Amino acid sequence: MQRQDPLQSPFVPFSPNPSLQQGTPTATAPLKHSLTASQSSNLRYSSSRKSIYDRHLNRTQRSELSKSSFAFLFGEMVQYAQKRVSGIQDLEKKSATPSFVPTHVSPAGPRHLKSLSEAIHSLTPRRLNLHGYTIGQRLLELLLWRDGRSAKRETRILGILQFITTTLYRSIFNKPADALEKSRDNEDEYMLIDNDPMVSSYISIPKEMSQLNCAAFVAGIIEAVLDGCLFPSRVTAHSVPTEQFPGKTVFLIKFDESVLEREAVL
Amino acid sequence: MSFYFAIVGTKDNPLYEAEFGTSKQGGDGVARFREEQRPMNQFIVHSSLDIIEEVQWASSTMYMKCVDRFNNLFVSCFLTAGNIKFLLLHDTKADDAIRQFFTDVYELYAKTLMNPFYEIDMKVTSIVFDSRVRGAAKKYL
Amino acid sequence: MSANKAARIGEEVWKTRIDKVNAELVTLTYGSIVAQLCKDMEGDYLEVNKQLEKMGYNIGLRLIEDFLAKTNMGKCANFRETAETISKIGFKVFLNITPTVTNWTTDGKQFSLIFEENPLADFVELPDDGRAQNELWYSNLLCGVLRGSLEMVQMQVDAHFVNDVLRGNEVTEMRVTLVRIIDDELPPGED
């Protein structure tokens, strides 16, 4: 039986599985009540640990680690992303399309870029964005699950933005975002303001792009939550330093037209 | 009483499916769908997705109870934060029991998702997941 | 310095001198890194192990400074003291865990760290592809961290995992060996 390849993201259209008609178990899940069918797992579990399904989801809810651990890890994430980008640049001179740019971020096409460093500057944040995105997807379900019976799905723009500004932000950074503003010029734009992004303030690598990368990471988290809740949008990060807050960052959230249309009807 | 359960991803793709029979009132837990009924189960459940897409904006609860009917069958739905749909096809109403079942499955799903090697919209193939879902079915349905 | 003293120092520093962050954020970030590596290396888990070790090494080279600044530790008298410092203070102030030091060889040059808790591996289950559990050392970054940080204090060590609960073993165990004391100045940042 073919096992799920975790490196692929299969998109299988929902269609009647012919093997159902004979009542035989499918490759995806047993459709018989017993597990004697072709299910086979190679996974070994230690007797103490058993499986992830035995572990309580709230066990590490209040756990803490040192901020510098996160900073070091983040720094390596950036370094690695930069290495990957500069490696791929050579490949991409030969082939036209970028191979790793996530589909939810519109690719700029590195064939238009003039230099390797330009490629690194623009493409590294995208990889950071993708890391943030996968984290955001998980945090969304985890946080809502933890709300238990009172968990609710956000259905309005203001609701989801408030969720991000308060609940999400607090869970990651221990403080809510500093402000949420609606653009005066554009109906579809909102701004989330963080005066002192925890991620940026703690990165001690003296690389000029570090702030952009940190912001791209957080933007990815935000975008994942918005996408997950069906508020498709583009989230971009902008550095707007002030004297008081040199690290001040604005996350610009531009909602898709479909979101506004839906909001108008509700 | 027989139940058909499916987890559907963000692209309307099936991530997991299972059949249960009731364990209540002397039931043996074995699903008893007629053979010709089986492919219909998927269709019924799939067609309810359109209704869910509309109805989900009218309410902010995750447990949406019964969203669709087909002859003598009901489709109940639970929508997660990330828009993953738990769909249960059943022939008897049992709101509370079904809600408890969905709640247990939600916890299992969240645990699955927290694994960095699992990506959204991947099929769930873990045997342990499957046996826990069936355990929940046995407990509540 | 005794194990107890080390434990007290570790606890003290953790409580008073460490800025803290949500552990789950770190867990998820590390998970994202490992998963991405597995994709980039196209399932070559041995290569992933290497990359993780390298990343850890780079971290270790800088982490030691942070550690010394926060703890004001002086030089360890011997390798045994080093082991206690690593487990009760080092891991404590960075990961809030205190792995157990055990399985010493008679020459005092090799020991094991047994991890009861491993925040990097929370929520994780290795892919059921028949290979990951035999080839991937999920937390291999930690081995690199040890190697890099100890190199900066004149110790060349080898650190590698020999057991991991993610692989179905009963414990998560790292074996640390003192290869040699570095008397001459070695340039840091080996590639």
XYZ file of C-alpha atoms in Angstrom:
598
model
C 0.000 0.000 0.000
C 1.397 3.376 -0.897
C 2.080 5.507 2.103
C 1.472 9.197 2.185
C 4.547 11.061 0.986
C 4.839 13.946 3.413
C 6.847 15.993 0.968
C 3.943 16.260 -1.442
C 0.774 18.206 -0.917
C -1.722 16.104 -2.769
C -4.773 17.771 -4.163
C -7.159 14.963 -4.843
C -10.494 15.913 -6.336
C -13.434 14.560 -4.412
C -14.843 11.786 -6.517
C -16.361 8.393 -5.832
C -13.689 5.904 -5.088
C -14.364 2.821 -7.193
C -13.033 0.520 -4.513
C -15.841 1.707 -2.249
C -18.340 0.041 -4.469
C -16.881 -3.308 -3.679
C -16.726 -2.382 -0.030
C -12.997 -2.804 0.115
C -10.866 -0.533 2.210
C -9.300 2.359 0.339
C -5.725 3.438 0.479
C -6.689 6.561 2.357
C -8.603 5.105 5.243
C -10.139 1.805 6.128
C -13.786 1.729 5.308
C -14.282 -1.404 7.347
C -14.785 -1.300 11.070
C -11.738 -3.358 11.849
C -8.153 -2.421 11.297
C -7.135 -5.786 9.982
C -7.186 -4.485 6.437
C -4.197 -3.287 4.501
C -3.280 -0.646 7.052
C 0.345 -0.917 7.904
C 2.474 1.588 9.688
C 6.178 1.516 10.074
C 6.178 3.989 12.921
C 7.701 2.850 16.169
C 6.726 4.432 19.437
C 8.561 4.349 22.709
C 6.509 2.780 25.463
C 6.730 5.965 27.496
C 5.872 8.421 24.800
C 3.316 6.606 22.708
C 2.107 8.978 20.046
C 1.379 12.659 19.490
C -2.266 11.827 20.079
C -1.525 10.911 23.681
C 0.107 14.188 24.475
C -2.168 16.869 25.892
C -2.354 19.896 23.633
C -2.129 22.287 26.555
C 0.937 20.789 28.106
C 3.299 23.491 26.908
C 0.751 26.265 26.729
C 2.522 28.395 29.307
C 6.028 27.109 28.719
C 8.797 29.521 28.094
C 12.224 29.462 26.568
C 14.850 32.137 26.395
C 14.314 34.824 23.816
C 17.864 34.407 22.642
C 17.131 30.801 21.698
C 14.500 32.092 19.367
C 16.818 34.798 18.082
C 19.610 32.335 17.334
C 17.229 29.993 15.608
C 15.715 32.799 13.600
C 19.158 33.989 12.599
C 20.074 30.586 11.246
C 16.761 30.412 9.433
C 17.688 33.641 7.664
C 21.234 32.524 6.896
C 20.005 29.280 5.459
C 17.370 31.023 3.370
C 20.024 33.310 1.935
C 22.236 30.376 1.073
C 19.388 28.608 -0.664
C 18.521 31.682 -2.638
C 22.052 32.248 -3.837
C 22.318 28.606 -4.776
C 19.126 28.645 -6.715
C 20.043 31.797 -8.585
C 22.430 29.808 -10.723
C 19.788 27.220 -11.490
C 17.329 29.913 -12.324
C 19.538 31.490 -14.900
C 19.100 28.283 -16.834
C 15.427 27.640 -16.209
C 12.813 30.356 -16.278
C 10.693 29.653 -13.275
C 11.511 29.879 -9.589
C 11.072 26.493 -8.060
C 10.382 27.290 -4.486
C 8.350 30.470 -4.360
C 5.173 29.656 -2.460
C 2.046 29.923 -4.539
C 0.303 32.317 -2.225
C 3.010 34.905 -2.810
C 3.052 36.226 -6.322
C 6.457 35.539 -7.841
C 8.420 38.459 -9.169
C 10.499 36.385 -11.523
C 14.162 36.443 -10.639
C 15.135 36.544 -14.277
C 14.512 40.257 -14.069
C 16.885 40.767 -11.203
C 20.246 42.218 -11.962
C 22.482 40.744 -9.331
C 22.862 37.970 -6.851
C 22.625 40.298 -3.903
C 19.451 41.754 -5.300
C 18.067 38.258 -5.521
C 19.013 37.544 -1.938
C 17.446 40.770 -0.738
C 14.150 40.152 -2.394
C 13.878 36.396 -2.221
C 15.065 35.692 1.303
C 12.119 37.517 2.857
C 9.812 35.308 0.796
C 11.247 32.199 2.354
C 10.922 33.777 5.765
C 7.382 34.644 4.862
C 6.723 31.011 4.053
C 8.112 29.882 7.404
C 5.843 32.371 9.133
C 2.950 31.117 7.050
C 3.278 27.501 8.144
C 3.515 28.637 11.743
C 0.463 30.864 11.405
C -1.622 27.991 10.050
C -0.886 25.936 13.124
C -1.296 28.707 15.653
C -4.726 29.484 14.259
C -6.136 26.040 14.966
C -4.285 25.690 18.258
C -5.563 28.987 19.618
C -9.134 28.358 18.564
C -9.100 24.824 19.891
C -7.958 26.206 23.224
C -11.047 28.389 23.382
C -13.063 25.224 23.773
C -16.816 25.578 23.621
C -16.704 29.327 23.305
C -14.475 29.165 20.253
C -15.886 31.102 17.389
C -14.965 31.538 13.781
C -14.471 35.083 12.673
C -16.818 36.091 9.894
C -16.266 39.845 9.719
C -13.221 41.870 8.797
C -13.054 43.728 12.072
C -13.423 40.497 13.991
C -10.532 38.742 12.342
C -8.328 41.817 12.599
C -9.053 42.111 16.280
C -8.277 38.454 16.727
C -4.897 38.994 15.094
C -4.134 42.198 16.936
C -4.978 40.829 20.344
C -5.253 37.056 20.738
C -2.740 36.003 18.133
C -0.214 38.682 18.894
C -0.456 38.089 22.632
C 0.092 34.406 22.274
C 3.285 34.888 20.307
C 4.709 38.130 21.641
C 3.087 38.406 25.059
C 1.612 41.739 24.152
C -1.082 42.886 21.739
C -0.147 44.804 18.631
C 0.111 48.498 19.278
C -2.543 49.759 16.920
C -4.971 48.804 14.208
C -5.948 51.405 11.661
C -8.154 51.554 8.647
C -6.801 53.291 5.613
C -8.547 56.537 4.815
C -7.842 56.268 1.126
C -8.551 52.615 0.410
C -11.548 50.625 1.550
C -9.631 47.384 1.353
C -6.590 48.375 3.379
C -5.883 48.135 7.069
C -2.709 48.659 9.022
C -1.468 46.747 11.987
C 1.235 48.606 13.863
C 3.956 47.138 15.989
C 6.218 49.714 17.595
C 8.838 47.290 18.683
C 8.620 43.949 16.916
C 9.959 41.390 19.320
C 11.461 39.437 16.500
C 13.456 42.380 15.165
C 14.549 43.790 18.480
C 16.159 40.559 19.429
C 18.107 39.750 16.337
C 21.701 40.562 16.939
C 22.998 39.645 13.518
C 24.384 42.798 12.029
C 22.862 42.187 8.629
C 21.144 45.082 6.993
C 18.260 42.986 5.802
C 17.428 41.545 9.171
C 14.552 43.866 9.841
C 12.960 43.149 6.525
C 13.290 39.431 7.127
C 11.813 39.611 10.602
C 8.881 41.584 9.331
C 8.383 39.159 6.439
C 8.212 36.342 8.956
C 5.497 38.026 11.005
C 3.658 39.054 7.850
C 3.594 35.375 6.920
C 1.984 34.456 10.215
C -0.665 37.131 9.756
C -1.339 36.149 6.181
C -1.765 32.499 7.127
C -4.392 33.378 9.700
C -6.253 35.577 7.234
C -6.118 32.954 4.490
C -7.142 30.195 6.877
C -10.206 32.113 7.966
C -11.070 32.809 4.328
C -10.082 36.466 4.264
C -7.632 36.284 1.377
C -5.299 39.244 1.338
C -1.806 40.477 0.706
C 0.178 41.352 3.781
C 3.270 43.482 3.377
C 5.569 44.856 6.031
C 6.902 48.392 6.062
C 9.543 49.856 8.264
C 8.515 53.270 9.576
C 11.105 54.172 12.177
C 10.478 57.060 14.505
C 12.792 58.555 17.056
C 10.914 56.924 19.846
C 10.473 53.625 18.040
C 13.301 52.932 15.634
C 11.971 49.472 14.899
C 8.384 50.499 14.259
C 6.779 48.324 11.632
C 3.487 48.645 9.831
C 1.851 45.530 8.420
C -0.318 46.593 5.544
C -3.223 44.245 4.959
C -4.920 44.552 1.615
C -8.026 42.417 1.361
C -9.152 40.763 -1.844
C -12.186 42.221 -3.517
C -14.160 39.084 -2.721
C -13.790 39.811 0.974
C -15.239 43.296 0.638
C -18.086 42.044 -1.501
C -18.962 39.466 1.072
C -18.657 41.942 3.913
C -21.065 44.303 2.176
C -23.711 41.624 1.924
C -23.503 40.532 5.552
C -27.820 3.655 12.600
C -24.907 4.100 10.297
C -22.634 7.039 9.927
C -20.306 8.187 7.209
C -17.677 10.640 8.325
C -15.355 12.704 6.169
C -12.810 15.403 6.758
C -12.635 17.792 3.832
C -9.778 20.217 3.222
C -9.654 23.786 2.044
C -9.746 22.735 -1.590
C -12.784 20.514 -1.107
C -10.446 17.538 -1.109
C -11.109 14.580 1.208
C -8.474 14.177 3.888
C -10.006 11.309 5.765
C -13.107 9.163 5.644
C -14.607 6.467 7.783
C -17.830 4.618 8.362
C -19.253 3.695 11.726
C -22.286 1.915 12.967
C -23.785 2.854 16.260
C -22.586 1.192 19.406
C -25.617 2.359 21.316
C -28.547 0.188 22.222
C -26.823 -3.029 21.463
C -25.387 -1.923 18.154
C -22.167 -3.602 17.194
C -20.477 -0.532 15.774
C -20.495 -1.819 12.238
C -21.760 0.434 9.502
C -24.509 -1.036 7.448
C -24.777 0.910 4.296
C -26.172 -0.915 1.346
C -23.536 -1.330 -1.313
C -25.365 0.926 -3.735
C -25.626 3.542 -1.008
C -21.922 3.868 -0.492
C -20.848 5.973 -3.469
C -23.858 8.133 -2.775
C -22.466 8.989 0.627
C -19.553 10.820 -0.860
C -21.754 12.661 -3.321
C -24.230 13.745 -0.678
C -21.534 14.983 1.589
C -19.755 16.724 -1.246
C -22.829 18.488 -2.435
C -23.451 19.893 1.008
C -20.207 21.827 0.693
C -21.935 24.492 -1.396
C -24.489 25.109 1.293
C -21.831 25.230 3.953
C -19.931 27.819 1.976
C -22.935 30.133 2.165
C -24.194 29.315 5.596
C -20.850 29.603 7.350
C -20.972 33.398 7.140
C -24.248 33.653 8.974
C -22.930 32.137 12.154
C -19.697 32.170 14.067
C -20.046 28.812 15.738
C -17.895 25.909 14.713
C -20.530 23.269 15.183
C -23.075 23.955 12.491
C -25.409 21.107 13.289
C -27.478 19.883 10.425
C -26.725 21.771 7.227
C -28.353 19.593 4.618
C -30.822 16.782 4.081
C -31.066 14.124 1.486
C -34.104 11.848 1.714
C -33.809 10.342 5.153
C -30.206 11.342 5.661
C -28.780 14.358 7.438
C -25.457 16.044 6.952
C -23.986 17.668 10.038
C -20.963 19.852 9.864
C -18.223 21.182 12.077
C -16.026 23.887 10.644
C -12.578 24.444 12.124
C -10.837 27.798 12.448
C -8.815 27.067 9.336
C -11.903 26.116 7.338
C -11.413 22.378 7.470
C -14.778 20.653 7.363
C -15.836 17.683 9.426
C -18.893 16.181 7.788
C -21.082 13.513 9.230
C -23.781 11.761 7.265
C -26.331 10.178 9.554
C -29.868 8.888 9.545
C -30.916 9.966 13.019
C -30.673 13.324 14.686
C -28.386 13.401 17.688
C -27.133 16.958 17.995
C -25.401 16.717 21.309
C -23.695 13.413 20.706
C -22.509 14.557 17.333
C -21.135 17.757 18.784
C -19.139 15.810 21.313
C -17.845 13.551 18.581
C -16.764 16.534 16.506
C -15.087 18.144 19.487
C -12.973 15.061 20.064
C -12.053 14.898 16.411
C -11.087 18.566 16.455
C -8.553 17.845 19.139
C -7.176 14.976 17.080
C -6.997 17.187 14.020
C -5.210 19.954 15.907
C -2.638 17.446 17.121
C -2.151 16.220 13.587
C -1.644 19.737 12.309
C 0.870 20.679 14.993
C 3.233 18.097 13.552
C 5.622 20.047 11.300
C 5.677 17.170 8.818
C 1.966 17.401 8.224
C 0.806 20.112 5.859
C -2.658 21.543 5.511
C -4.758 19.645 2.958
C -2.669 16.506 3.258
C -4.520 13.270 3.768
C -4.465 12.020 7.328
C -3.088 8.526 7.229
C -2.081 7.888 10.810
C -3.406 4.629 12.189
C -3.516 6.108 15.645
C -5.643 8.982 14.381
C -7.992 6.525 12.763
C -8.340 4.417 15.863
C -8.964 7.483 18.029
C -11.650 8.747 15.675
C -13.309 5.358 15.805
C -12.955 5.404 19.555
C -14.790 8.708 19.668
C -17.465 7.332 17.380
C -17.908 4.362 19.643
C -18.161 6.610 22.657
C -20.705 9.089 21.388
C -22.471 7.838 18.305
C 31.483 22.625 41.251
C 28.867 20.131 42.238
C 25.797 19.240 40.268
C 23.647 20.860 42.935
C 25.506 24.106 42.776
C 25.255 24.126 39.023
C 21.539 23.495 39.279
C 21.110 26.402 41.648
C 23.043 28.725 39.403
C 21.041 27.629 36.405
C 17.768 28.159 38.204
C 18.856 31.565 39.450
C 19.998 32.810 36.072
C 16.845 31.483 34.395
C 14.655 33.301 36.855
C 16.429 36.629 36.952
C 18.491 37.281 33.875
C 16.689 35.681 30.986
C 14.151 37.362 28.740
C 11.536 34.791 27.915
C 9.448 33.911 24.939
C 6.550 31.565 24.243
C 8.085 28.098 23.965
C 5.603 26.969 21.353
C 6.781 29.706 19.013
C 10.292 28.248 19.186
C 8.972 24.720 18.752
C 7.000 25.693 15.680
C 9.887 27.702 14.240
C 12.289 24.799 14.621
C 9.708 22.453 13.146
C 9.333 24.733 10.175
C 13.104 24.721 9.669
C 13.412 20.943 9.790
C 10.424 20.392 7.522
C 11.810 22.871 4.998
C 15.214 21.190 5.120
C 13.618 17.832 4.405
C 11.943 19.352 1.367
C 15.087 21.102 0.173
C 17.221 17.993 0.599
C 14.479 16.021 -1.134
C 14.162 13.457 1.582
C 17.875 12.876 2.058
C 17.688 12.683 5.830
C 21.394 12.144 6.278
C 21.976 15.439 4.537
C 19.339 17.064 6.721
C 21.212 15.828 9.784
C 24.366 17.435 8.435
C 22.648 20.741 7.755
C 21.079 20.798 11.202
C 24.438 20.110 12.807
C 26.023 22.881 10.788
C 23.310 25.333 11.751
C 23.754 24.339 15.352
C 27.478 24.807 15.069
C 27.019 28.346 13.778
C 24.670 29.049 16.650
C 27.056 27.536 19.158
C 29.886 29.830 18.120
C 27.809 32.861 19.113
C 25.773 31.288 21.867
C 28.761 30.743 24.114
C 29.317 34.480 24.415
C 25.712 35.003 25.355
C 26.018 32.214 27.885
C 29.161 33.577 29.486
C 27.727 37.066 29.647
C 24.578 35.884 31.359
C 26.156 33.474 33.801
C 29.596 34.929 34.520
C 30.933 31.408 34.577
C 34.629 30.929 34.896
C 36.591 28.130 33.349
C 35.528 24.620 34.215
C 38.116 22.645 36.122
C 37.564 19.429 34.211
C 35.321 17.737 31.718
C 32.979 16.503 34.410
C 32.363 20.043 35.514
C 31.819 20.988 31.888
C 29.155 18.314 31.629
C 27.293 19.572 34.693
C 27.564 23.147 33.478
C 26.143 22.226 30.110
C 23.247 20.272 31.510
C 22.263 22.298 34.576
C 23.113 25.791 33.397
C 23.514 25.811 29.639
C 20.373 23.923 28.712
C 18.531 25.522 31.592
C 19.069 29.113 30.596
C 18.352 28.546 26.928
C 15.760 25.811 26.801
C 14.604 25.633 30.410
C 15.451 21.940 30.597
C 18.071 20.043 32.552
C 19.070 16.849 30.767
C 20.640 14.221 32.970
C 24.352 13.538 32.766
C 25.093 9.834 32.870
C 26.964 6.885 31.356
C 30.444 8.187 31.927
C 33.328 6.214 30.493
C 36.047 5.358 32.978
C 38.500 7.766 31.402
C 36.041 10.589 32.003
C 36.093 11.668 28.390
C 32.645 10.611 27.309
C 29.172 11.002 28.780
C 25.546 10.879 27.806
C 22.877 13.529 28.096
C 19.436 12.047 28.614
C 16.599 14.379 27.655
C 13.386 13.893 29.592
C 11.974 16.959 27.911
C 12.845 18.294 24.509
C 10.962 21.443 23.541
C 12.289 21.264 20.015
C 10.498 17.990 19.440
C 7.122 18.752 21.005
C 4.143 17.797 18.824
C 6.452 16.049 16.360
C 5.942 12.728 14.676
C 8.419 11.671 12.033
C 7.131 10.859 8.543
C 5.916 7.298 8.169
C 7.995 6.635 5.070
C 10.028 3.783 6.453
C 13.192 5.876 6.450
C 12.831 8.910 8.653
C 12.788 6.911 11.841
C 15.972 5.166 10.813
C 17.846 8.111 9.398
C 16.728 11.458 10.756
C 17.955 12.861 14.038
C 15.325 15.527 14.472
C 17.120 17.521 17.160
C 20.548 17.331 15.562
C 20.869 21.085 15.825
C 21.654 20.609 19.514
C 24.716 18.520 18.700
C 26.092 21.322 16.573
C 25.378 23.854 19.302
C 27.449 21.855 21.743
C 30.254 21.392 19.285
C 30.392 25.077 18.344
C 30.123 26.497 21.823
C 32.679 24.143 23.341
C 35.102 24.806 20.528
C 35.065 28.443 21.541
C 36.222 27.438 25.004
C 39.053 25.333 23.703
C 37.381 21.959 23.691
C 36.975 19.884 20.602
C 34.064 17.534 21.136
C 32.002 15.140 19.163
C 28.315 15.139 19.943
C 25.763 12.892 18.339
C 22.429 11.346 19.192
C 22.291 7.646 19.893
C 18.648 7.407 20.891
C 15.545 9.462 20.209
C 11.983 8.881 21.366
C 10.876 10.171 17.967
C 12.535 7.077 16.576
C 10.720 4.824 18.968
C 13.616 4.542 21.412
C 12.892 4.635 25.099
C 14.871 7.802 25.705
C 16.413 10.697 23.856
C 20.139 10.416 24.406
C 23.091 12.404 23.119
C 26.608 11.080 23.431
C 29.319 13.695 24.017
C 33.001 12.887 23.652
C 35.971 15.062 24.408
C 38.261 14.619 21.442
C 40.990 16.977 22.576
C 41.740 20.199 24.356
C 42.576 22.894 21.855
C 45.813 24.488 22.927
C 46.516 26.531 19.829
C 44.118 29.160 18.525
C 41.758 27.630 16.013
C 39.980 30.054 13.737
C 36.286 29.829 14.470
C 33.644 29.610 11.809
C 34.804 26.561 9.959
C 32.493 25.970 7.081
